[in-house]
């Protein structure tokens, strides 16, 4: 028995030594980052380059010999990079708040825990913060795998000159949050964002058919409302339960188990990422009022073999019955072949705008 204890103590001492080496390496990295920051200040180079972080993660993932789990490299490296970046210049990120929303989770997932995440009350306010330079980037929801498009986000792109610089996918798991001393039978009202209520409509119909459904501006606001309502419940995240001192009464309320939301990271044109070889381009267009205009506008994409992955339409809000079409396609607008195709599309449009080209993310995680 004593021999076993001695062996355990020896192994723990080895772990302590490795941890000391990791700490020393982290501080060496931080010291180099401070020199990088000084160089960027002197040359005017951008502080945040998303493609650089991607390259680091991909290189280390490919080089990992194990047994450290390859899937764990991304979150570990992301937090190291995020913490070191705060030594250069804390990246200020506006997101659809308040704290505890799924958009907040998306912001932290993309930029790391050390970013300065600033909540905004509406999607329009997120765009405004970035436009005014009060935030370096903004994070907004754009579509859900079961409920479709977030129209307010698309509408903001019509009159804004911000660029999409990245996309983020978050697995959305909805929980029923209540006071610590309430049971399901006492719930009279359920608060949540309209999208969350829609994603859980089947569960609500089956389990709380008599409860009034109250729409809020976010799932975190729903948690705040439930916090002050003795007969209220909220559909929100488990993180919101911790932030607002609520109890998780039920988990996985969503009607579709594989429920994901896509978020966009928006920034100024100067933050546009370079081609990576695995990119997506988003664009908007308003067609000329001619027969066959949509067919003719999309034909160059088909003829060039460009994969059109998404098309949505929204009222332009400028003239009755005029619509704005939003397109997603594979490729980067800086690639000569796609640039020529986009020029051919634009020829059929009254208005045409590339909203951004950015690395394509595998939506499976």
mmCIF file of C-alpha atoms in Angstrom, residues 1-356:
data_model
loop_
_atom_site.group_PDB
_atom_site.id
_atom_site.type_symbol
_atom_site.label_atom_id
_atom_site.label_comp_id
_atom_site.label_asym_id
_atom_site.label_seq_id
_atom_site.Cartn_x
_atom_site.Cartn_y
_atom_site.Cartn_z
ATOM 1 C CA UNK A 1 0.000 0.000 0.000
ATOM 2 C CA UNK A 2 2.831 2.368 0.893
ATOM 3 C CA UNK A 3 4.493 1.594 -2.430
ATOM 4 C CA UNK A 4 1.294 2.561 -4.275
ATOM 5 C CA UNK A 5 1.170 5.860 -2.391
ATOM 6 C CA UNK A 6 4.824 6.552 -3.251
ATOM 7 C CA UNK A 7 4.157 5.893 -6.946
ATOM 8 C CA UNK A 8 1.138 8.220 -6.941
ATOM 9 C CA UNK A 9 3.170 10.959 -5.265
ATOM 10 C CA UNK A 10 5.926 10.551 -7.862
ATOM 11 C CA UNK A 11 3.448 10.795 -10.754
ATOM 12 C CA UNK A 12 1.858 13.878 -9.234
ATOM 13 C CA UNK A 13 5.276 15.472 -8.907
ATOM 14 C CA UNK A 14 5.833 14.782 -12.632
ATOM 15 C CA UNK A 15 2.499 16.455 -13.418
ATOM 16 C CA UNK A 16 3.445 19.457 -11.294
ATOM 17 C CA UNK A 17 6.700 19.789 -13.212
ATOM 18 C CA UNK A 18 4.858 19.652 -16.542
ATOM 19 C CA UNK A 19 2.372 22.275 -15.306
ATOM 20 C CA UNK A 20 5.312 24.508 -14.378
ATOM 21 C CA UNK A 21 6.687 24.074 -17.916
ATOM 22 C CA UNK A 22 3.281 24.973 -19.386
ATOM 23 C CA UNK A 23 3.104 28.121 -17.262
ATOM 24 C CA UNK A 24 6.626 29.147 -18.296
ATOM 25 C CA UNK A 25 5.741 28.550 -21.967
ATOM 26 C CA UNK A 26 2.551 30.610 -21.627
ATOM 27 C CA UNK A 27 4.512 33.520 -20.212
ATOM 28 C CA UNK A 28 7.121 33.241 -22.988
ATOM 29 C CA UNK A 29 4.275 33.379 -25.497
ATOM 30 C CA UNK A 30 2.755 36.398 -23.721
ATOM 31 C CA UNK A 31 6.078 38.227 -23.827
ATOM 32 C CA UNK A 32 6.328 37.669 -27.587
ATOM 33 C CA UNK A 33 2.732 38.862 -28.017
ATOM 34 C CA UNK A 34 3.654 42.115 -26.255
ATOM 35 C CA UNK A 35 6.438 42.619 -28.830
ATOM 36 C CA UNK A 36 3.946 41.849 -31.611
ATOM 37 C CA UNK A 37 1.602 44.479 -30.142
ATOM 38 C CA UNK A 38 4.377 47.084 -30.174
ATOM 39 C CA UNK A 39 5.107 46.274 -33.822
ATOM 40 C CA UNK A 40 1.412 46.559 -34.758
ATOM 41 C CA UNK A 41 1.141 49.932 -33.033
ATOM 42 C CA UNK A 42 4.188 51.173 -34.934
ATOM 43 C CA UNK A 43 2.995 49.907 -38.328
ATOM 44 C CA UNK A 44 -0.773 50.353 -37.974
ATOM 45 C CA UNK A 45 -1.386 46.644 -38.600
ATOM 46 C CA UNK A 46 -4.769 45.243 -37.436
ATOM 47 C CA UNK A 47 -4.821 43.792 -33.935
ATOM 48 C CA UNK A 48 -7.258 40.969 -34.687
ATOM 49 C CA UNK A 49 -6.747 38.661 -37.665
ATOM 50 C CA UNK A 50 -9.167 35.737 -37.474
ATOM 51 C CA UNK A 51 -7.322 33.757 -40.141
ATOM 52 C CA UNK A 52 -4.152 33.731 -38.015
ATOM 53 C CA UNK A 53 -5.995 32.016 -35.157
ATOM 54 C CA UNK A 54 -7.459 29.466 -37.569
ATOM 55 C CA UNK A 55 -3.999 28.683 -38.949
ATOM 56 C CA UNK A 56 -2.602 28.116 -35.449
ATOM 57 C CA UNK A 57 -5.420 25.760 -34.498
ATOM 58 C CA UNK A 58 -5.239 23.799 -37.759
ATOM 59 C CA UNK A 59 -1.459 23.441 -37.543
ATOM 60 C CA UNK A 60 -1.519 22.159 -33.970
ATOM 61 C CA UNK A 61 -4.490 19.889 -34.616
ATOM 62 C CA UNK A 62 -2.690 18.287 -37.558
ATOM 63 C CA UNK A 63 0.575 17.936 -35.604
ATOM 64 C CA UNK A 64 -0.958 16.407 -32.451
ATOM 65 C CA UNK A 65 0.569 12.922 -31.863
ATOM 66 C CA UNK A 66 -1.697 12.156 -28.869
ATOM 67 C CA UNK A 67 -2.708 10.992 -26.369
ATOM 68 C CA UNK A 68 -4.061 14.516 -25.707
ATOM 69 C CA UNK A 69 -7.512 14.561 -27.405
ATOM 70 C CA UNK A 70 -7.384 16.315 -30.771
ATOM 71 C CA UNK A 71 -10.921 17.675 -30.247
ATOM 72 C CA UNK A 72 -9.704 19.501 -27.125
ATOM 73 C CA UNK A 73 -6.953 21.419 -28.946
ATOM 74 C CA UNK A 74 -9.308 24.030 -30.424
ATOM 75 C CA UNK A 75 -10.863 25.260 -27.132
ATOM 76 C CA UNK A 76 -7.526 25.157 -25.280
ATOM 77 C CA UNK A 77 -5.618 27.072 -27.970
ATOM 78 C CA UNK A 78 -8.503 29.487 -28.466
ATOM 79 C CA UNK A 79 -8.436 30.496 -24.803
ATOM 80 C CA UNK A 80 -4.644 30.890 -24.842
ATOM 81 C CA UNK A 81 -4.847 33.089 -27.938
ATOM 82 C CA UNK A 82 -7.752 35.072 -26.470
ATOM 83 C CA UNK A 83 -5.868 35.720 -23.217
ATOM 84 C CA UNK A 84 -2.712 36.756 -25.078
ATOM 85 C CA UNK A 85 -4.709 38.981 -27.419
ATOM 86 C CA UNK A 86 -5.942 40.926 -24.399
ATOM 87 C CA UNK A 87 -2.316 42.007 -23.902
ATOM 88 C CA UNK A 88 -2.333 43.576 -27.384
ATOM 89 C CA UNK A 89 -5.726 45.229 -27.304
ATOM 90 C CA UNK A 90 -8.832 43.770 -25.743
ATOM 91 C CA UNK A 91 -11.214 42.961 -28.590
ATOM 92 C CA UNK A 92 -14.577 44.607 -27.844
ATOM 93 C CA UNK A 93 -17.468 42.499 -29.129
ATOM 94 C CA UNK A 94 -21.104 43.644 -29.163
ATOM 95 C CA UNK A 95 -23.696 40.879 -29.022
ATOM 96 C CA UNK A 96 -27.460 40.516 -28.719
ATOM 97 C CA UNK A 97 -27.825 40.511 -24.953
ATOM 98 C CA UNK A 98 -28.285 40.451 -22.115
ATOM 99 C CA UNK A 99 -25.683 38.184 -20.566
ATOM 100 C CA UNK A 100 -26.600 34.509 -20.845
ATOM 101 C CA UNK A 101 -28.144 34.494 -24.331
ATOM 102 C CA UNK A 102 -27.108 31.973 -26.959
ATOM 103 C CA UNK A 103 -25.578 34.907 -28.859
ATOM 104 C CA UNK A 104 -23.395 35.571 -25.805
ATOM 105 C CA UNK A 105 -22.286 31.933 -25.962
ATOM 106 C CA UNK A 106 -21.495 32.313 -29.667
ATOM 107 C CA UNK A 107 -19.371 35.419 -28.987
ATOM 108 C CA UNK A 108 -17.358 33.616 -26.313
ATOM 109 C CA UNK A 109 -17.040 30.519 -28.494
ATOM 110 C CA UNK A 110 -15.562 32.515 -31.365
ATOM 111 C CA UNK A 111 -13.454 35.124 -29.558
ATOM 112 C CA UNK A 112 -12.618 33.286 -26.325
ATOM 113 C CA UNK A 113 -13.374 34.118 -22.724
ATOM 114 C CA UNK A 114 -10.931 37.042 -22.582
ATOM 115 C CA UNK A 115 -12.776 39.172 -25.131
ATOM 116 C CA UNK A 116 -14.702 42.209 -23.859
ATOM 117 C CA UNK A 117 -18.253 41.059 -24.612
ATOM 118 C CA UNK A 118 -20.723 43.979 -24.484
ATOM 119 C CA UNK A 119 -24.484 43.267 -24.554
ATOM 120 C CA UNK A 120 -26.801 45.282 -26.806
ATOM 121 C CA UNK A 121 -30.561 45.349 -26.526
ATOM 122 C CA UNK A 122 -31.428 44.695 -30.189
ATOM 123 C CA UNK A 123 -29.838 43.370 -33.364
ATOM 124 C CA UNK A 124 -29.953 46.912 -34.788
ATOM 125 C CA UNK A 125 -28.041 48.138 -31.725
ATOM 126 C CA UNK A 126 -25.299 45.543 -32.342
ATOM 127 C CA UNK A 127 -24.835 46.826 -35.906
ATOM 128 C CA UNK A 128 -24.877 50.421 -34.660
ATOM 129 C CA UNK A 129 -22.171 49.743 -32.058
ATOM 130 C CA UNK A 130 -19.824 48.377 -34.718
ATOM 131 C CA UNK A 131 -20.717 51.077 -37.246
ATOM 132 C CA UNK A 132 -19.872 53.819 -34.728
ATOM 133 C CA UNK A 133 -16.614 52.114 -33.755
ATOM 134 C CA UNK A 134 -17.800 51.500 -30.197
ATOM 135 C CA UNK A 135 -17.209 47.780 -30.788
ATOM 136 C CA UNK A 136 -14.632 46.063 -32.978
ATOM 137 C CA UNK A 137 -17.039 43.294 -33.977
ATOM 138 C CA UNK A 138 -20.648 42.272 -33.516
ATOM 139 C CA UNK A 139 -22.273 38.848 -33.166
ATOM 140 C CA UNK A 140 -25.874 38.322 -34.298
ATOM 141 C CA UNK A 141 -28.096 35.298 -34.998
ATOM 142 C CA UNK A 142 -29.040 34.769 -38.629
ATOM 143 C CA UNK A 143 -30.832 31.397 -38.884
ATOM 144 C CA UNK A 144 -31.934 28.347 -36.947
ATOM 145 C CA UNK A 145 -31.941 24.819 -38.321
ATOM 146 C CA UNK A 146 -35.596 24.227 -37.384
ATOM 147 C CA UNK A 147 -37.205 27.693 -37.484
ATOM 148 C CA UNK A 148 -35.318 29.342 -40.334
ATOM 149 C CA UNK A 149 -34.160 32.889 -40.855
ATOM 150 C CA UNK A 150 -33.791 35.736 -38.341
ATOM 151 C CA UNK A 151 -35.246 38.499 -40.499
ATOM 152 C CA UNK A 152 -34.023 41.456 -38.419
ATOM 153 C CA UNK A 153 -30.407 40.501 -39.091
ATOM 154 C CA UNK A 154 -30.883 40.364 -42.867
ATOM 155 C CA UNK A 155 -32.714 43.699 -42.851
ATOM 156 C CA UNK A 156 -29.759 45.430 -41.179
ATOM 157 C CA UNK A 157 -27.433 44.573 -44.063
ATOM 158 C CA UNK A 158 -29.487 46.560 -46.585
ATOM 159 C CA UNK A 159 -28.385 49.978 -45.312
ATOM 160 C CA UNK A 160 -25.159 49.078 -43.476
ATOM 161 C CA UNK A 161 -21.649 48.776 -44.873
ATOM 162 C CA UNK A 162 -20.433 46.197 -42.363
ATOM 163 C CA UNK A 163 -18.876 42.959 -43.587
ATOM 164 C CA UNK A 164 -19.493 39.396 -42.486
ATOM 165 C CA UNK A 165 -16.086 38.168 -41.311
ATOM 166 C CA UNK A 166 -16.997 34.798 -39.786
ATOM 167 C CA UNK A 167 -19.822 32.400 -39.004
ATOM 168 C CA UNK A 168 -20.388 30.448 -35.787
ATOM 169 C CA UNK A 169 -22.672 27.475 -35.161
ATOM 170 C CA UNK A 170 -24.049 26.774 -31.673
ATOM 171 C CA UNK A 171 -25.926 23.657 -30.597
ATOM 172 C CA UNK A 172 -29.035 25.068 -28.911
ATOM 173 C CA UNK A 173 -30.496 23.151 -25.977
ATOM 174 C CA UNK A 174 -33.524 24.775 -24.368
ATOM 175 C CA UNK A 175 -34.264 24.336 -20.658
ATOM 176 C CA UNK A 176 -37.333 25.131 -18.566
ATOM 177 C CA UNK A 177 -36.177 27.426 -15.749
ATOM 178 C CA UNK A 178 -38.225 28.104 -12.618
ATOM 179 C CA UNK A 179 -37.933 29.320 -9.040
ATOM 180 C CA UNK A 180 -36.400 26.804 -6.678
ATOM 181 C CA UNK A 181 -39.717 26.071 -4.910
ATOM 182 C CA UNK A 182 -42.105 25.758 -7.879
ATOM 183 C CA UNK A 183 -43.253 22.618 -9.696
ATOM 184 C CA UNK A 184 -44.565 22.167 -13.208
ATOM 185 C CA UNK A 185 -48.226 22.236 -12.233
ATOM 186 C CA UNK A 186 -47.925 25.736 -10.754
ATOM 187 C CA UNK A 187 -46.583 27.371 -13.926
ATOM 188 C CA UNK A 188 -49.028 29.966 -15.284
ATOM 189 C CA UNK A 189 -46.728 31.817 -17.700
ATOM 190 C CA UNK A 190 -43.776 30.824 -19.872
ATOM 191 C CA UNK A 191 -41.429 33.574 -21.013
ATOM 192 C CA UNK A 192 -39.035 33.341 -23.949
ATOM 193 C CA UNK A 193 -37.888 34.748 -27.259
ATOM 194 C CA UNK A 194 -40.326 34.026 -30.138
ATOM 195 C CA UNK A 195 -37.783 31.748 -31.839
ATOM 196 C CA UNK A 196 -37.316 29.680 -28.676
ATOM 197 C CA UNK A 197 -41.077 29.404 -28.129
ATOM 198 C CA UNK A 198 -41.477 28.240 -31.732
ATOM 199 C CA UNK A 199 -38.696 25.676 -31.356
ATOM 200 C CA UNK A 200 -40.472 24.217 -28.286
ATOM 201 C CA UNK A 201 -44.104 24.555 -29.381
ATOM 202 C CA UNK A 202 -44.727 20.793 -29.421
ATOM 203 C CA UNK A 203 -43.379 20.298 -25.903
ATOM 204 C CA UNK A 204 -45.344 23.281 -24.610
ATOM 205 C CA UNK A 205 -48.558 22.033 -26.209
ATOM 206 C CA UNK A 206 -48.119 18.597 -24.649
ATOM 207 C CA UNK A 207 -46.885 19.610 -21.201
ATOM 208 C CA UNK A 208 -48.083 23.154 -20.440
ATOM 209 C CA UNK A 209 -51.194 23.610 -22.593
ATOM 210 C CA UNK A 210 -52.815 26.124 -20.208
ATOM 211 C CA UNK A 211 -49.764 28.320 -19.613
ATOM 212 C CA UNK A 212 -49.713 31.742 -21.254
ATOM 213 C CA UNK A 213 -46.764 32.232 -23.609
ATOM 214 C CA UNK A 214 -45.090 35.612 -23.148
ATOM 215 C CA UNK A 215 -42.604 36.835 -25.768
ATOM 216 C CA UNK A 216 -39.399 38.568 -24.642
ATOM 217 C CA UNK A 217 -36.531 40.194 -26.525
ATOM 218 C CA UNK A 218 -34.124 37.372 -25.617
ATOM 219 C CA UNK A 219 -33.963 34.093 -23.727
ATOM 220 C CA UNK A 220 -31.889 35.789 -21.022
ATOM 221 C CA UNK A 221 -34.581 38.468 -20.616
ATOM 222 C CA UNK A 222 -37.030 35.590 -20.220
ATOM 223 C CA UNK A 223 -34.953 34.278 -17.318
ATOM 224 C CA UNK A 224 -34.964 37.731 -15.731
ATOM 225 C CA UNK A 225 -38.755 37.910 -16.087
ATOM 226 C CA UNK A 226 -39.229 34.471 -14.531
ATOM 227 C CA UNK A 227 -36.985 35.500 -11.670
ATOM 228 C CA UNK A 228 -39.585 38.059 -10.547
ATOM 229 C CA UNK A 229 -42.702 35.994 -11.336
ATOM 230 C CA UNK A 230 -43.623 33.403 -8.705
ATOM 231 C CA UNK A 231 -45.826 31.548 -11.234
ATOM 232 C CA UNK A 232 -43.539 32.099 -14.200
ATOM 233 C CA UNK A 233 -41.042 29.938 -16.052
ATOM 234 C CA UNK A 234 -38.515 30.695 -18.763
ATOM 235 C CA UNK A 235 -37.241 28.798 -21.766
ATOM 236 C CA UNK A 236 -33.553 29.629 -21.833
ATOM 237 C CA UNK A 237 -30.080 28.147 -21.516
ATOM 238 C CA UNK A 238 -28.558 26.355 -18.551
ATOM 239 C CA UNK A 239 -26.103 29.260 -18.335
ATOM 240 C CA UNK A 240 -29.048 31.643 -17.808
ATOM 241 C CA UNK A 241 -30.219 29.482 -14.898
ATOM 242 C CA UNK A 242 -26.875 29.996 -13.182
ATOM 243 C CA UNK A 243 -26.765 33.715 -13.903
ATOM 244 C CA UNK A 244 -30.305 34.416 -12.656
ATOM 245 C CA UNK A 245 -30.474 31.901 -9.790
ATOM 246 C CA UNK A 246 -33.175 29.691 -11.288
ATOM 247 C CA UNK A 247 -33.651 25.938 -11.195
ATOM 248 C CA UNK A 248 -33.534 23.763 -14.310
ATOM 249 C CA UNK A 249 -36.834 21.883 -14.168
ATOM 250 C CA UNK A 250 -36.620 20.244 -17.614
ATOM 251 C CA UNK A 251 -33.906 19.938 -20.271
ATOM 252 C CA UNK A 252 -33.984 19.386 -24.046
ATOM 253 C CA UNK A 253 -37.384 20.985 -24.642
ATOM 254 C CA UNK A 254 -36.793 21.633 -28.356
ATOM 255 C CA UNK A 255 -39.001 19.638 -30.723
ATOM 256 C CA UNK A 256 -36.070 18.877 -33.041
ATOM 257 C CA UNK A 257 -33.233 17.274 -31.089
ATOM 258 C CA UNK A 258 -30.494 18.437 -33.475
ATOM 259 C CA UNK A 259 -31.242 22.131 -33.034
ATOM 260 C CA UNK A 260 -28.534 24.558 -34.181
ATOM 261 C CA UNK A 261 -28.323 28.279 -34.684
ATOM 262 C CA UNK A 262 -25.968 30.000 -37.085
ATOM 263 C CA UNK A 263 -24.499 33.317 -35.981
ATOM 264 C CA UNK A 264 -22.629 35.924 -38.019
ATOM 265 C CA UNK A 265 -19.629 37.935 -36.878
ATOM 266 C CA UNK A 266 -19.749 41.392 -38.473
ATOM 267 C CA UNK A 267 -17.004 43.990 -38.611
ATOM 268 C CA UNK A 268 -15.693 46.928 -40.635
ATOM 269 C CA UNK A 269 -14.506 46.333 -44.224
ATOM 270 C CA UNK A 270 -10.895 46.544 -43.010
ATOM 271 C CA UNK A 271 -11.458 43.316 -41.036
ATOM 272 C CA UNK A 272 -12.377 41.238 -44.115
ATOM 273 C CA UNK A 273 -10.442 37.938 -44.004
ATOM 274 C CA UNK A 274 -8.282 36.763 -46.925
ATOM 275 C CA UNK A 275 -9.115 33.617 -48.948
ATOM 276 C CA UNK A 276 -8.473 30.311 -47.208
ATOM 277 C CA UNK A 277 -9.487 27.901 -49.974
ATOM 278 C CA UNK A 278 -12.602 26.856 -48.002
ATOM 279 C CA UNK A 279 -14.723 29.985 -48.035
ATOM 280 C CA UNK A 280 -18.295 31.161 -48.253
ATOM 281 C CA UNK A 281 -19.518 34.419 -49.802
ATOM 282 C CA UNK A 282 -22.748 36.202 -48.885
ATOM 283 C CA UNK A 283 -24.354 38.832 -51.109
ATOM 284 C CA UNK A 284 -27.583 40.794 -51.460
ATOM 285 C CA UNK A 285 -29.276 41.919 -54.639
ATOM 286 C CA UNK A 286 -32.310 43.858 -55.756
ATOM 287 C CA UNK A 287 -33.407 42.820 -59.240
ATOM 288 C CA UNK A 288 -34.396 45.053 -62.108
ATOM 289 C CA UNK A 289 -38.134 44.893 -62.801
ATOM 290 C CA UNK A 290 -37.932 42.716 -65.900
ATOM 291 C CA UNK A 291 -39.389 39.314 -66.834
ATOM 292 C CA UNK A 292 -36.954 36.508 -66.055
ATOM 293 C CA UNK A 293 -34.628 38.772 -64.069
ATOM 294 C CA UNK A 294 -34.091 36.277 -61.215
ATOM 295 C CA UNK A 295 -33.397 33.452 -63.649
ATOM 296 C CA UNK A 296 -30.931 35.564 -65.631
ATOM 297 C CA UNK A 297 -29.215 36.844 -62.469
ATOM 298 C CA UNK A 298 -28.650 33.338 -61.110
ATOM 299 C CA UNK A 299 -27.732 31.722 -64.426
ATOM 300 C CA UNK A 300 -24.037 32.817 -64.301
ATOM 301 C CA UNK A 301 -23.656 30.931 -61.003
ATOM 302 C CA UNK A 302 -25.003 27.728 -62.525
ATOM 303 C CA UNK A 303 -22.993 28.077 -65.722
ATOM 304 C CA UNK A 304 -19.767 28.553 -63.736
ATOM 305 C CA UNK A 305 -20.522 25.623 -61.424
ATOM 306 C CA UNK A 306 -20.748 27.837 -58.325
ATOM 307 C CA UNK A 307 -22.585 26.077 -55.495
ATOM 308 C CA UNK A 308 -25.428 28.326 -54.339
ATOM 309 C CA UNK A 309 -26.088 27.109 -50.782
ATOM 310 C CA UNK A 310 -28.830 29.511 -49.732
ATOM 311 C CA UNK A 311 -31.299 32.057 -51.087
ATOM 312 C CA UNK A 312 -33.731 34.154 -49.018
ATOM 313 C CA UNK A 313 -35.932 37.129 -49.839
ATOM 314 C CA UNK A 314 -37.087 40.049 -47.687
ATOM 315 C CA UNK A 315 -39.211 43.131 -48.460
ATOM 316 C CA UNK A 316 -36.904 46.038 -49.293
ATOM 317 C CA UNK A 317 -38.990 48.468 -47.164
ATOM 318 C CA UNK A 318 -38.305 51.110 -49.829
ATOM 319 C CA UNK A 319 -41.105 50.391 -52.339
ATOM 320 C CA UNK A 320 -44.170 48.116 -52.021
ATOM 321 C CA UNK A 321 -43.580 44.632 -53.429
ATOM 322 C CA UNK A 322 -39.862 45.203 -54.003
ATOM 323 C CA UNK A 323 -37.716 42.427 -52.555
ATOM 324 C CA UNK A 324 -34.100 41.995 -51.524
ATOM 325 C CA UNK A 325 -32.565 38.589 -52.211
ATOM 326 C CA UNK A 326 -29.817 37.248 -49.954
ATOM 327 C CA UNK A 327 -27.447 34.623 -51.341
ATOM 328 C CA UNK A 328 -24.813 32.328 -49.828
ATOM 329 C CA UNK A 329 -22.403 30.550 -52.133
ATOM 330 C CA UNK A 330 -19.134 28.636 -51.977
ATOM 331 C CA UNK A 331 -15.953 30.558 -52.805
ATOM 332 C CA UNK A 332 -14.278 33.867 -51.994
ATOM 333 C CA UNK A 333 -15.148 37.129 -53.769
ATOM 334 C CA UNK A 334 -11.422 37.863 -54.178
ATOM 335 C CA UNK A 335 -10.968 34.746 -56.332
ATOM 336 C CA UNK A 336 -10.871 35.914 -59.984
ATOM 337 C CA UNK A 337 -13.280 33.205 -61.176
ATOM 338 C CA UNK A 338 -15.964 34.052 -58.619
ATOM 339 C CA UNK A 339 -15.375 37.775 -59.029
ATOM 340 C CA UNK A 340 -16.221 37.492 -62.744
ATOM 341 C CA UNK A 341 -19.368 35.523 -61.946
ATOM 342 C CA UNK A 342 -20.496 38.124 -59.406
ATOM 343 C CA UNK A 343 -19.956 40.873 -61.963
ATOM 344 C CA UNK A 344 -22.246 38.977 -64.338
ATOM 345 C CA UNK A 345 -24.887 38.639 -61.601
ATOM 346 C CA UNK A 346 -24.646 42.343 -60.762
ATOM 347 C CA UNK A 347 -25.380 43.271 -64.381
ATOM 348 C CA UNK A 348 -28.985 42.111 -63.853
ATOM 349 C CA UNK A 349 -29.447 43.964 -60.580
ATOM 350 C CA UNK A 350 -30.610 47.401 -59.559
ATOM 351 C CA UNK A 351 -28.536 46.963 -56.402
ATOM 352 C CA UNK A 352 -25.831 44.395 -55.690
ATOM 353 C CA UNK A 353 -23.576 44.146 -52.652
ATOM 354 C CA UNK A 354 -21.131 41.527 -51.412
ATOM 355 C CA UNK A 355 -21.778 41.227 -47.674
ATOM 356 C CA UNK A 356 -18.562 39.348 -47.023
#
